[in-house]
XYZ file of C-alpha atoms in Angstrom:
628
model
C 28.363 26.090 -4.225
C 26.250 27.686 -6.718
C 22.247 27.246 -6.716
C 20.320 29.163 -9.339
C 23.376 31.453 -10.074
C 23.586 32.825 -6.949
C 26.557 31.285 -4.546
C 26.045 29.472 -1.193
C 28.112 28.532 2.061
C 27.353 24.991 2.898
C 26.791 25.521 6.483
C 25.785 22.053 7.677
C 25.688 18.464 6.959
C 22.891 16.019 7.720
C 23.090 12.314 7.947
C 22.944 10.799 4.853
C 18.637 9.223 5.100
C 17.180 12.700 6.121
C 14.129 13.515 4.601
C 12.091 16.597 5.642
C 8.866 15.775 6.839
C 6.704 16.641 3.880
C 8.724 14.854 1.217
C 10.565 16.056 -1.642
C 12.028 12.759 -3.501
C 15.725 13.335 -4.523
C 16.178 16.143 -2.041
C 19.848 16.591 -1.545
C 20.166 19.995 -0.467
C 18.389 22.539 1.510
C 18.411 26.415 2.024
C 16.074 29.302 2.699
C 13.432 30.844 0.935
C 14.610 34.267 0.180
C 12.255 36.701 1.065
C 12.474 38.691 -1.970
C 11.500 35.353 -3.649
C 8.141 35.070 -1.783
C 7.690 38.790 -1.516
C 7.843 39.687 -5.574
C 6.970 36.324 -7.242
C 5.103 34.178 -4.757
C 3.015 36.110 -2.948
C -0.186 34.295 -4.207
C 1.554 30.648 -3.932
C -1.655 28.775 -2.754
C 0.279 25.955 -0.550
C 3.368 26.459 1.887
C 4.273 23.774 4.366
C 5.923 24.732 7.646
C 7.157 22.764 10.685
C 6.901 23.857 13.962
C 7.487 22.250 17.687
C 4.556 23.378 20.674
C 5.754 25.090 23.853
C 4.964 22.543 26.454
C 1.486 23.420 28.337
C 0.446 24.554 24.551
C -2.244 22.310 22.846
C -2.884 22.198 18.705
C -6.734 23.712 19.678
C -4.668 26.958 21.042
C -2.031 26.818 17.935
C -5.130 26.654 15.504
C -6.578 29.394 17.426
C -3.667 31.859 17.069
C -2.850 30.908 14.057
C -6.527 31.167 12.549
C -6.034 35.188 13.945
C -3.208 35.349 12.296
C -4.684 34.381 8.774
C -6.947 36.818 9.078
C -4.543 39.554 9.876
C -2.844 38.488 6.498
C -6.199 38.745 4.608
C -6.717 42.287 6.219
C -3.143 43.090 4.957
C -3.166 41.649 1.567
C -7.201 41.460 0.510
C -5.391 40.565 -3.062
C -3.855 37.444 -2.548
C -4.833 36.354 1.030
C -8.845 36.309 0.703
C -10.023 32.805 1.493
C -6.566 31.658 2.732
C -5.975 30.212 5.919
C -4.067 27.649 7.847
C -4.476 24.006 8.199
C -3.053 23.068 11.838
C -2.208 19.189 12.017
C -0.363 16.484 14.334
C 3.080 15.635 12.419
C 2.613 12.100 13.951
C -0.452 11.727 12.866
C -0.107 12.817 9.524
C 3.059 11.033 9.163
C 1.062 7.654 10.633
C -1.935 8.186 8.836
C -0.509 7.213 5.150
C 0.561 3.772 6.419
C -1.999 3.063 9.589
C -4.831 1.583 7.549
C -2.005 -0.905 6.161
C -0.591 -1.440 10.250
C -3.579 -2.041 11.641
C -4.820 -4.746 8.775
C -1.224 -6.277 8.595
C -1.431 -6.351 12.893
C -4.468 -8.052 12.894
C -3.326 -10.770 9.983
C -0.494 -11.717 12.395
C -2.869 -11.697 15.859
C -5.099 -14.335 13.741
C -1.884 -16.415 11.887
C -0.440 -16.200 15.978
C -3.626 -17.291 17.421
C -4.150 -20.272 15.172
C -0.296 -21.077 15.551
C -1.578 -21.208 19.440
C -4.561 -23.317 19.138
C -1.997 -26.212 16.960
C -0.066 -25.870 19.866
C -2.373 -26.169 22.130
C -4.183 -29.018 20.932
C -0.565 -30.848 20.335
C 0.072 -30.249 23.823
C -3.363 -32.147 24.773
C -2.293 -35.006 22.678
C 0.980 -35.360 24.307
C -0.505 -35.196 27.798
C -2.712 -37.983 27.331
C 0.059 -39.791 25.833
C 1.670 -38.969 29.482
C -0.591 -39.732 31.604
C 1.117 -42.605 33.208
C 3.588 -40.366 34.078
C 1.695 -38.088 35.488
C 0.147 -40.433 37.392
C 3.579 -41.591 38.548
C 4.677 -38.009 39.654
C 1.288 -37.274 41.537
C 1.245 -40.904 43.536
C 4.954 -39.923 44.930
C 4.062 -36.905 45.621
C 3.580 -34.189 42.796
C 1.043 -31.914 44.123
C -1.333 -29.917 41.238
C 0.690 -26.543 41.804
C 3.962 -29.270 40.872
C 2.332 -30.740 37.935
C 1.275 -27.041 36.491
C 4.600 -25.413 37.161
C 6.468 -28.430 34.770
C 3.723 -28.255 31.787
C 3.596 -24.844 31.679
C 7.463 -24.137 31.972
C 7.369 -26.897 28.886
C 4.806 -24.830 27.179
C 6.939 -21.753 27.733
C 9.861 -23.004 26.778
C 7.906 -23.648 22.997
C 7.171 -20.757 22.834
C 10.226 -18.765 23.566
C 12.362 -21.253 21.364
C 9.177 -20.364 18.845
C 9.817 -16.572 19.200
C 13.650 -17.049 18.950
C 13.536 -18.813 15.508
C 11.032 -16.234 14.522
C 13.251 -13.176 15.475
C 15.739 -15.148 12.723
C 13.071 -14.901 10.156
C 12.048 -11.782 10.670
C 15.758 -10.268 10.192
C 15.931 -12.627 6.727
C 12.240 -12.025 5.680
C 12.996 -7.893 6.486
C 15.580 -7.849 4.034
C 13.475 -10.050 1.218
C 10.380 -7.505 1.544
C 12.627 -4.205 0.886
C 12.423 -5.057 -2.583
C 8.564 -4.621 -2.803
C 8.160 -2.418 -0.282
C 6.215 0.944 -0.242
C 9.076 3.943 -0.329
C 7.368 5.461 2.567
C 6.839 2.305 4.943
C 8.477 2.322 8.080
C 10.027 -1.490 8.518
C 12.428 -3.177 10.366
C 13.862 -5.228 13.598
C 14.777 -3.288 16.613
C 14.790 -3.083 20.508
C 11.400 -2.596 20.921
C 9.937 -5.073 18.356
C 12.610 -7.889 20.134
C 10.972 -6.715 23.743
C 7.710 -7.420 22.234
C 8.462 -10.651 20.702
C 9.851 -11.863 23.968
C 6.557 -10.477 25.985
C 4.409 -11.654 23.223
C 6.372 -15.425 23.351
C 6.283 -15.240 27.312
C 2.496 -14.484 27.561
C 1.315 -17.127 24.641
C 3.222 -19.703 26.328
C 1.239 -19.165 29.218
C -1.961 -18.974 27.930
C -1.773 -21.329 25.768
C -0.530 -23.879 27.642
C -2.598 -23.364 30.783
C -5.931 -24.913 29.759
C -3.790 -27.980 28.912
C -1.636 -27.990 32.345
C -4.987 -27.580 34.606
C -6.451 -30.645 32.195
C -3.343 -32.966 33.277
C -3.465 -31.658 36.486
C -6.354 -33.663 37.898
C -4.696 -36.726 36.937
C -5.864 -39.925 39.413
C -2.890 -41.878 40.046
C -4.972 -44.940 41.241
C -7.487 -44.723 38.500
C -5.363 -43.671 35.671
C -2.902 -46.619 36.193
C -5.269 -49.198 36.502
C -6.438 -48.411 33.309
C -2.882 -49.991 31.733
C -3.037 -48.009 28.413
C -7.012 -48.704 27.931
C -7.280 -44.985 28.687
C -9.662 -42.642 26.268
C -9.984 -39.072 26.423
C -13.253 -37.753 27.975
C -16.117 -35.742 26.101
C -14.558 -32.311 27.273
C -10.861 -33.346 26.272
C -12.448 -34.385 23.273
C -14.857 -31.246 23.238
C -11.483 -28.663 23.904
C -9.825 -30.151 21.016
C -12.704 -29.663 18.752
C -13.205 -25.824 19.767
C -9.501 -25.239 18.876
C -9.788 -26.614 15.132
C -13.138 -24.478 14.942
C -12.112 -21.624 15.574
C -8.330 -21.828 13.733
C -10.693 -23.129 10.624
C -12.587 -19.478 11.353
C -10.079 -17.588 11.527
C -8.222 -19.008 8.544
C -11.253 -18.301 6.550
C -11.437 -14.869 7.583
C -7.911 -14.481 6.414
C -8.456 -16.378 3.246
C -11.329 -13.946 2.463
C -9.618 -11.016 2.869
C -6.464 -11.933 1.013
C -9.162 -13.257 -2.174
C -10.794 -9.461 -1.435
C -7.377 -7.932 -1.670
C -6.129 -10.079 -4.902
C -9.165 -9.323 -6.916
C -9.142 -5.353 -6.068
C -5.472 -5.761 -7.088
C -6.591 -7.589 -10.422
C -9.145 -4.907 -11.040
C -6.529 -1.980 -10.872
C -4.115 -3.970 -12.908
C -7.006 -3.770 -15.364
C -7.234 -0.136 -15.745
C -6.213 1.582 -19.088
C -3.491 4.208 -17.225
C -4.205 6.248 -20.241
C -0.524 5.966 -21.321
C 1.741 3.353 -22.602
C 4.658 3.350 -19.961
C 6.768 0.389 -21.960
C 10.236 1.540 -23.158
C 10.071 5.096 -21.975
C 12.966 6.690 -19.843
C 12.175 10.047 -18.189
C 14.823 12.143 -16.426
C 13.921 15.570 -14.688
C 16.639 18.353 -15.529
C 17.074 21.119 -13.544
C 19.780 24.137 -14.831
C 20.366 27.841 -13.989
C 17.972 30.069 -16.048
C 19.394 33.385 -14.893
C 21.040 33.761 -17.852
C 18.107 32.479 -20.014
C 15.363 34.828 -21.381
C 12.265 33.977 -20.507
C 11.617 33.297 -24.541
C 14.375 31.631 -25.064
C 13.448 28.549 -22.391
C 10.819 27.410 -25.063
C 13.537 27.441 -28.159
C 15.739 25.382 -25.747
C 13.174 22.740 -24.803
C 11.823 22.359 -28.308
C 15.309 21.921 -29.534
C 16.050 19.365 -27.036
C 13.164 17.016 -27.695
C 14.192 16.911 -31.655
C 17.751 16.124 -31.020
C 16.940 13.367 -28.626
C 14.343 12.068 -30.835
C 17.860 12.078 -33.225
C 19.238 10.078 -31.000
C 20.815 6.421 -31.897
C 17.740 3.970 -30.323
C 15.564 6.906 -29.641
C 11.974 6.603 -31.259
C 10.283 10.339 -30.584
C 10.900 12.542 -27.087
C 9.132 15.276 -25.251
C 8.706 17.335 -22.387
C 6.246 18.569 -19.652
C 6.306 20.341 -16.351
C 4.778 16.514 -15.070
C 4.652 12.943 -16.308
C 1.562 10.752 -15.898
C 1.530 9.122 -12.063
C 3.393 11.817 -10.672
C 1.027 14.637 -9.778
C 2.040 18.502 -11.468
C 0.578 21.763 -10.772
C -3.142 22.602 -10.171
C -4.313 25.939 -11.289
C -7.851 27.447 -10.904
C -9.516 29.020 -14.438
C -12.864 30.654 -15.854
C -14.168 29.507 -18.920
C -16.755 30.396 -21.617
C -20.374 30.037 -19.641
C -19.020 30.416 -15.855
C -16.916 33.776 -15.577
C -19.198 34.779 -13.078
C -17.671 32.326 -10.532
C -16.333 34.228 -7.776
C -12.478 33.942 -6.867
C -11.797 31.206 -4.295
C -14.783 28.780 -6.080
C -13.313 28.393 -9.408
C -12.646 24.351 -9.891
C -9.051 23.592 -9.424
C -7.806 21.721 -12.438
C -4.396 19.925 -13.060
C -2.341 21.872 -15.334
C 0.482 21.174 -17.738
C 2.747 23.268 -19.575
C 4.204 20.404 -22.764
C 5.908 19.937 -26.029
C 4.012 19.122 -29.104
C 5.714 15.684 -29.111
C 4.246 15.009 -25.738
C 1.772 12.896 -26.404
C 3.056 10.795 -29.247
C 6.484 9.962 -27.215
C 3.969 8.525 -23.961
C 1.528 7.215 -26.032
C -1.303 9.280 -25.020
C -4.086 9.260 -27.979
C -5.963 12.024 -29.488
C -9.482 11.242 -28.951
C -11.131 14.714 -31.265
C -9.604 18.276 -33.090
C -5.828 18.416 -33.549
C -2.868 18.523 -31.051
C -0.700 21.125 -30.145
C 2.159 22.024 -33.042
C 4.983 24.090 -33.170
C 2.933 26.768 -35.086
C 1.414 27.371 -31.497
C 4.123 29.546 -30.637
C 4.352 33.183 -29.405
C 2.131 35.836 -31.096
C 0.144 33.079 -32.084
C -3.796 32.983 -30.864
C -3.331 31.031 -27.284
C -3.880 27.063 -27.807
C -4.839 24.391 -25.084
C -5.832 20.782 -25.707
C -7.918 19.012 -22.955
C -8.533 15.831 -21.756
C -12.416 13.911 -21.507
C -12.514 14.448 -18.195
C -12.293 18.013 -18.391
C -14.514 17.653 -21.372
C -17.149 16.033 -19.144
C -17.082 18.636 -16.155
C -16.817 21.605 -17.735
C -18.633 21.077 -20.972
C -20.760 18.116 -20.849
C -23.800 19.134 -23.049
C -21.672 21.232 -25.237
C -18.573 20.734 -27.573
C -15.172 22.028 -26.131
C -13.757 22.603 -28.806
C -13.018 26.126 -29.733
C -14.204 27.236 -26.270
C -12.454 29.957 -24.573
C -10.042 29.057 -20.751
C -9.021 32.223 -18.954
C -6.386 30.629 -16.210
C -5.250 31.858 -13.172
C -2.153 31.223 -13.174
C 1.284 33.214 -13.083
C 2.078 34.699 -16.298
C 5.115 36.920 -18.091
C 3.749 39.832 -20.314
C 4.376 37.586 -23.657
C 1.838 34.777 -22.527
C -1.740 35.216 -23.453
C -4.230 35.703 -20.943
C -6.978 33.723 -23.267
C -7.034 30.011 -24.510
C -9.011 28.248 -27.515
C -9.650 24.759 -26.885
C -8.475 23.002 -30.007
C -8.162 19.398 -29.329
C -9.293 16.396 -27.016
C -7.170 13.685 -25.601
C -7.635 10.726 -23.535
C -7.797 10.576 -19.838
C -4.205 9.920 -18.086
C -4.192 8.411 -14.674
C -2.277 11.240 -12.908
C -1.714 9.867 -9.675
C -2.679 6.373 -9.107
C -4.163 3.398 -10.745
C -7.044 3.317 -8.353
C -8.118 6.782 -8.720
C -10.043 8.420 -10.843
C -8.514 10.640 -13.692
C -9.830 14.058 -12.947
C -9.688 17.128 -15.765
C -6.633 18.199 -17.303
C -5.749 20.956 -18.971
C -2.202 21.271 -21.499
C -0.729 24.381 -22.913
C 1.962 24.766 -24.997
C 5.360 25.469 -23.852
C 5.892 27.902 -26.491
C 2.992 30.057 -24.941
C 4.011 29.538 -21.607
C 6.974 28.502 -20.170
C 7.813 27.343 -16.703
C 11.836 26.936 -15.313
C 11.331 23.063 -14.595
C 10.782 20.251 -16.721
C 10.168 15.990 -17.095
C 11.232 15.049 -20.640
C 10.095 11.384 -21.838
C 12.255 9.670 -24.141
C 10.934 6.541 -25.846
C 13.320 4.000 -26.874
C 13.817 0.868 -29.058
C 15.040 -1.431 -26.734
C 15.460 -1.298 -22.879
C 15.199 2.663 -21.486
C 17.852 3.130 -19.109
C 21.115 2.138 -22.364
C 20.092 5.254 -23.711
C 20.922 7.462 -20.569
C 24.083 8.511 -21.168
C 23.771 9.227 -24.490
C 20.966 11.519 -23.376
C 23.005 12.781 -20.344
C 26.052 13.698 -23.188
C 23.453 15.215 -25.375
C 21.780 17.798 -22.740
C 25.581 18.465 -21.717
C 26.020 19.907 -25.195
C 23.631 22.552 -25.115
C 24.295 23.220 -21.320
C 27.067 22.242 -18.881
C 24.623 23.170 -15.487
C 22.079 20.950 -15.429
C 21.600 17.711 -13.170
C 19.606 14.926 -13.873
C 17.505 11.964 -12.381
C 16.809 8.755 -14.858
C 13.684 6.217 -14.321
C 12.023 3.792 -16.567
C 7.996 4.575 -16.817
C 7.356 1.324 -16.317
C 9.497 1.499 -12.870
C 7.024 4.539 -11.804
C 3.873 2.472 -12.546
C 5.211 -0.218 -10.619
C 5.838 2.273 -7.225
C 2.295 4.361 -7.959
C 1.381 0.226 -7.682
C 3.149 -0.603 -4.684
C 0.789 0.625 -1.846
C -1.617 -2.250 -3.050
C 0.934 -4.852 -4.193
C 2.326 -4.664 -0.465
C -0.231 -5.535 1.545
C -2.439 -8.081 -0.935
C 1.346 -10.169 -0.770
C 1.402 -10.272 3.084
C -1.834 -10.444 3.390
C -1.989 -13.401 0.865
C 1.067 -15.613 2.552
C -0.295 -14.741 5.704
C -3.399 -16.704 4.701
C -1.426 -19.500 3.192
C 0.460 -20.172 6.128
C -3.399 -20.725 7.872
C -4.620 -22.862 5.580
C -1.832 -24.950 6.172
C -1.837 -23.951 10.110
C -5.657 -25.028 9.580
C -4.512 -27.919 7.826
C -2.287 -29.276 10.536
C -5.003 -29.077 13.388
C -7.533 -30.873 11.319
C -5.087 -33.209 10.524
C -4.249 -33.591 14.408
C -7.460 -33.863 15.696
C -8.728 -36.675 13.342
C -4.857 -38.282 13.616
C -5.801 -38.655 17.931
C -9.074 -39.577 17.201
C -7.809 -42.635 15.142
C -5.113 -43.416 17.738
C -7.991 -42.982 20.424
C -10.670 -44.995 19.115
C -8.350 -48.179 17.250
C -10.366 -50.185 19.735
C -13.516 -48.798 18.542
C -13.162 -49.011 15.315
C -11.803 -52.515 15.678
C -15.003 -53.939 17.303
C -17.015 -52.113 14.881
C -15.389 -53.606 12.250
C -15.232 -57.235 13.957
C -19.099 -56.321 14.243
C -19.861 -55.497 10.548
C -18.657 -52.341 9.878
C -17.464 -51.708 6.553
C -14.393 -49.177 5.695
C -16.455 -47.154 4.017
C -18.523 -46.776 6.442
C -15.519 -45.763 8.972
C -14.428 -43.587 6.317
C -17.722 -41.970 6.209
C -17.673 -41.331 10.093
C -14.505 -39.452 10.068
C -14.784 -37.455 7.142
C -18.032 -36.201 8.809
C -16.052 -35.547 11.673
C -13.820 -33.466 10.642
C -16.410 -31.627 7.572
C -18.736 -30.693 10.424
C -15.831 -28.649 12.283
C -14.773 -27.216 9.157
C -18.481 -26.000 8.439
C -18.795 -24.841 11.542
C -15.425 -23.119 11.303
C -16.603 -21.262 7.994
C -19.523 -20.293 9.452
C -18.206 -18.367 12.572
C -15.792 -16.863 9.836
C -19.015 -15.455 7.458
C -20.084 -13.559 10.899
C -16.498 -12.530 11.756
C -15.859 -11.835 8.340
C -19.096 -9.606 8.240
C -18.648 -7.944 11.064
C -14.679 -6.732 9.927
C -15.642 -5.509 6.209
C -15.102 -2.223 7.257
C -11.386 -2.287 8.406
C -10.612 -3.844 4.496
C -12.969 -1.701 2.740
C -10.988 1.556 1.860
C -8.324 -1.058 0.342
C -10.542 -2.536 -2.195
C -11.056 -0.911 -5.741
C -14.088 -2.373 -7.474
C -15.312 -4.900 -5.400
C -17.037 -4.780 -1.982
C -16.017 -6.052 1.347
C -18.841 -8.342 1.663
C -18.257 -9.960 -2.161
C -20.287 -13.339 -2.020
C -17.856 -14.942 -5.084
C -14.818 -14.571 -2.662
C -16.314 -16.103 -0.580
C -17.967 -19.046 -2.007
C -14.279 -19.393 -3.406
C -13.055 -19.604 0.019
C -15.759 -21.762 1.293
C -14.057 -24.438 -1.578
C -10.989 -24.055 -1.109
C -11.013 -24.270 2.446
C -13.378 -27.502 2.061
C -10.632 -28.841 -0.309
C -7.819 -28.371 1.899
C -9.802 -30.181 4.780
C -10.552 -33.059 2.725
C -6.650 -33.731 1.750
C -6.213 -32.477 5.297
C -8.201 -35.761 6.363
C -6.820 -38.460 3.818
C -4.303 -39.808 5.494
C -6.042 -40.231 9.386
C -8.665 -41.463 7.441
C -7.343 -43.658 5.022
C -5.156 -45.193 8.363
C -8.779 -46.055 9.888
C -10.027 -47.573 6.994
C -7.055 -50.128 7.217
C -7.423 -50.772 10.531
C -7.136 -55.253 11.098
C -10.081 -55.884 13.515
C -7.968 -59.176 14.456
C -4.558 -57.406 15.103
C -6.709 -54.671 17.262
């Protein structure tokens, strides 16, 4: 096969989801650097990435060692283009880890507190049912159940739950796997294999037992003579009563800890979503095209893209198109430069600054305004006085008492003898977010194609109605005026979407992982005050035989089950608290500690408790003194 003119023998084949450790999206085909390549043209490349496996016994501090001698040998050798280069020795793990670990170890601890309050329903469930047993219990002991007998049967019951409870959820998690790829972050690892089923059978084996041991060593100091004597007048003691009240406190806690974290993670979400990317991504399609240049002068690259953008802005559906060596979201090329005022920087201190090489329709076709002076034309050509146009951030750093325009920008950047060497700053634009809605834009610097021209370019093509109908006819239309290039097609809108997705991800997970607490949370208050009912019909009978009204019941166990929930929110403000920092490099433009989310949580979670409580309630309220 044939790669930049020059032919290849495919030597290899890899499977078909290989990616090379530092990605390169779209990366089909791999070969060496030549070393004529590096030695010639790319001597003073600032960044190269290299793999490389440790001979056992050898630890990174050694590697980082050798290898720092080694940059300094290089420096020694080439003082021109090695001074203040070095190398950066890291873990491969770690750095591979490190993008998603913040998101592991929040979405881990989400499902330890949505598991634990699943645990404390269960538990208190199971303390229901064994005082509904007790009879039976009492039966087994008086014929000879010893306690060892009566633990062994609850907690092989309670075991049983839970591994049943961890089947079903293996079943889900194949399903729910498949229903998250479509929201997913490209780079998160996901997915349902032998070690994650070994876990969930572990994790089902050990919850079963600890969860249903406090309620086995309860029933197991059963009295056969005194609890069948009591014929069904039994009621649950103070610490029965107390255990079950601990459990709903501390499930309410932990739901509003959840609760307040998903509210933190929605608003940050709805802040970013509110942040002007600078652009206007709706009905653009971009493709990247990459062709053989060998037989292209370097002139002659410019006359090529500028006749490209006009006749797919001539295109049926086609509004305006145009071309840079980077679209907005996706990065580009950063290039150190001097300016008017500060060419006495020294080399290796000069700001780097993102740098784009575009056609004059650039900025019309992605909707980027012009804030002050003109834009770049097609009278900014070769022979012509050099011509940049910046944006406000670079305004602010680099001129921020001053007025850019008509300043002078020496770059540092590779150049052919027909670019200039010196830049006049003739126009202004607006700030475009260049990598990610939640960052910052930082200073940007454009130059005309015409004046310098790099091999690789990301054309923008904005359309009447949906992007992606116009890709073939702008596929057939680049195949006219050369028969070597390839191509890859996106919508805009599709890249804001993915630059969007590392914060989408975890604020949905996060979010129905505190739904399913609330109404975890909702279930054990509704439990507890459902027992208590059953427990005290007797009670509440006499009290009403005695006077009582039912609003006065209905008083009592609202303020039963309001006092847990307080109680519950409470321990969850501390908790809460004492987590912010594990949730605070998520958030953009709010803090971890933000007293509105959680005086929003504090009501909802009182709401849900009160509808939570209708129904045990509303059953004690009806209660027939006669009939009791």
């Amino acid at each position: 096969m044939e790669l930049d003119g020059r032919s290849h023998v495919i030597i290899g084949v890899l499977p078909a989801d290989f990616d090379f450790p530092v990605r390169v999206a779209g990366a089909e085909v791999w070969t060496t650097t030549s070393s004529e390549f590096v030695e010639k043209e790319q001597r003073a490349w600032p960044v190269m990435t290299a793999v490389g496996r440790l001979r056992p016994g050898i630890r990174p501090a050694d590697a980082g060692q050798h290898m720092a001698g080694l940059a300094l040998q290089l420096q020694e050798d080439y003082p021109e283009t090695n001074t203040e280069h070095g190398f950066n020795i890291v873990s491969l793990q770690k750095q591979t880890a490190a993008r998603v670990r913040p998101l592991l170890m929040l979405l881990l601890g989400s499902v330890a507190l949505v598991l634990l309050i699943a645990c404390t329903n269960v538990a208190n469930l199971m303390l229901a049912r064994i005082s509904g047993r007790r009879n039976q219990l009492a039966v087994s002991a008086a014929i000879g159940a010893g306690r060892p007998d009566l633990i062994r049967q609850l907690l092989s019951e309670s075991v049983i739950l839970a591994l049943v409870g961890g089947a079903l959820g293996v079943l889900l998690a194949f399903a729910g796997t498949r229903a998250l790829v479509s929201f997913i972050p490209a780079d998160f690892p996901i997915g349902v294999n032998g070690p994650v089923l070994l876990f969930t059978l572990l994790l089902s084996l050990l919850t079963g037992i600890v969860f249903g041991l406090v309620p086995a060593l309860q029933a197991a100091r059963v009295d056969p003579a005194s609890t069948l004597n009591e014929a069904g007048r039994y009621t649950p003691g103070r610490k029965q009563n107390l255990t079950r009240k601990i459990l709903v406190v501390v499930e309410t806690a932990m739901a509003f800890v959840l609760l307040t974290g998903a509210g933190l993670l929605i608003r940050s979400f709805s802040n970013m979503m509110a942040v002007d990317p600078g652009f206007d991504p709706d009905r653009v399609l971009t493709f990247s095209m990459s062709r053989d240049w060998s037989d292209y002068h370097v002139l002659n690259r410019a006359t090529f893209y500028l006749e490209l953008s006009e006749r797919l802005a001539n295109l049926p559906g086609v509004e305006s198109a145009g071309g840079g060596t980077a679209i907005p979201l996706s990065g580009g090329f950063m290039a150190a430069f001097n300016h008017e005022g500060a060419r006495d920087i020294p080399d290796g201190e000069r700001p780097l600054t993102r740098y784009l090489s575009v056609t004059p329709s650039y900025f019309s076709t992605l909707g980027i305004p012009l804030i002050r002076g003109r834009g770049l034309t097609a009278l900014d050509g070769r022979g012509q006085p050099g011509a940049v146009v910046v944006n406000q951030a670079a305004a602010r750093t680099f001129w921020p008492d001053e007025d850019p325009i008509g300043r002078r920008i020496y770059p540092e950047v590779d150049i052919t003898e027909y670019d200039p060497t010196e830049f006049t700053v003739v126009g202004i634009v607006g700030d475009v977010q260049d990598i990610t809605l939640d960052t910052e834009a930082g200073p940007c610097i454009y130059v005309p194609c015409t004046q310098q021209t790099w091999p690789n370019m990301t054309f923008a093509v904005r359309t009447v109605g949906e992007p992606l109908t116009v890709a073939g006819a702008v596929r057939d239309e680049v195949l006219l005026m050369t028969d070597e290039a390839s191509f890859s097609f996106r919508a805009l809108d599709q890249t804001l979407v993915r630059s969007i997705a590392q914060r989408r991800f975890p604020m949905t997970l996060l979010t129905l992982f505190a739904l399913l607490a609330l109404v975890l949370a909702a279930t054990g208050i509704y439990g507890v005050l459902s027992c208590s009912v059953v427990e005290r019909t007797r009670e509440i009978g006499i009290r009403m035989a005695l006077g009582a009204q039912s609003g006065q019941v209905t008083a009592m166990f609202l303020k039963q089950g309001l006092r847990l929930v307080v109680i519950g929110v409470g321990i969850g403000l501390v908790v809460g608290f004492a987590g912010s920092s594990l949730i605070e490099g998520m958030l953009f433009g709010i803090g971890s500690t933000d007293p509105m989310t959680s005086a929003g949580m504090v009501v909802i979670l009182l709401a849900v408790a009160l509808g939570a409580s209708y129904l045990p309630v509303r059953r004690a309220a009806r209660i027939n003194p006669v009939e009791t």
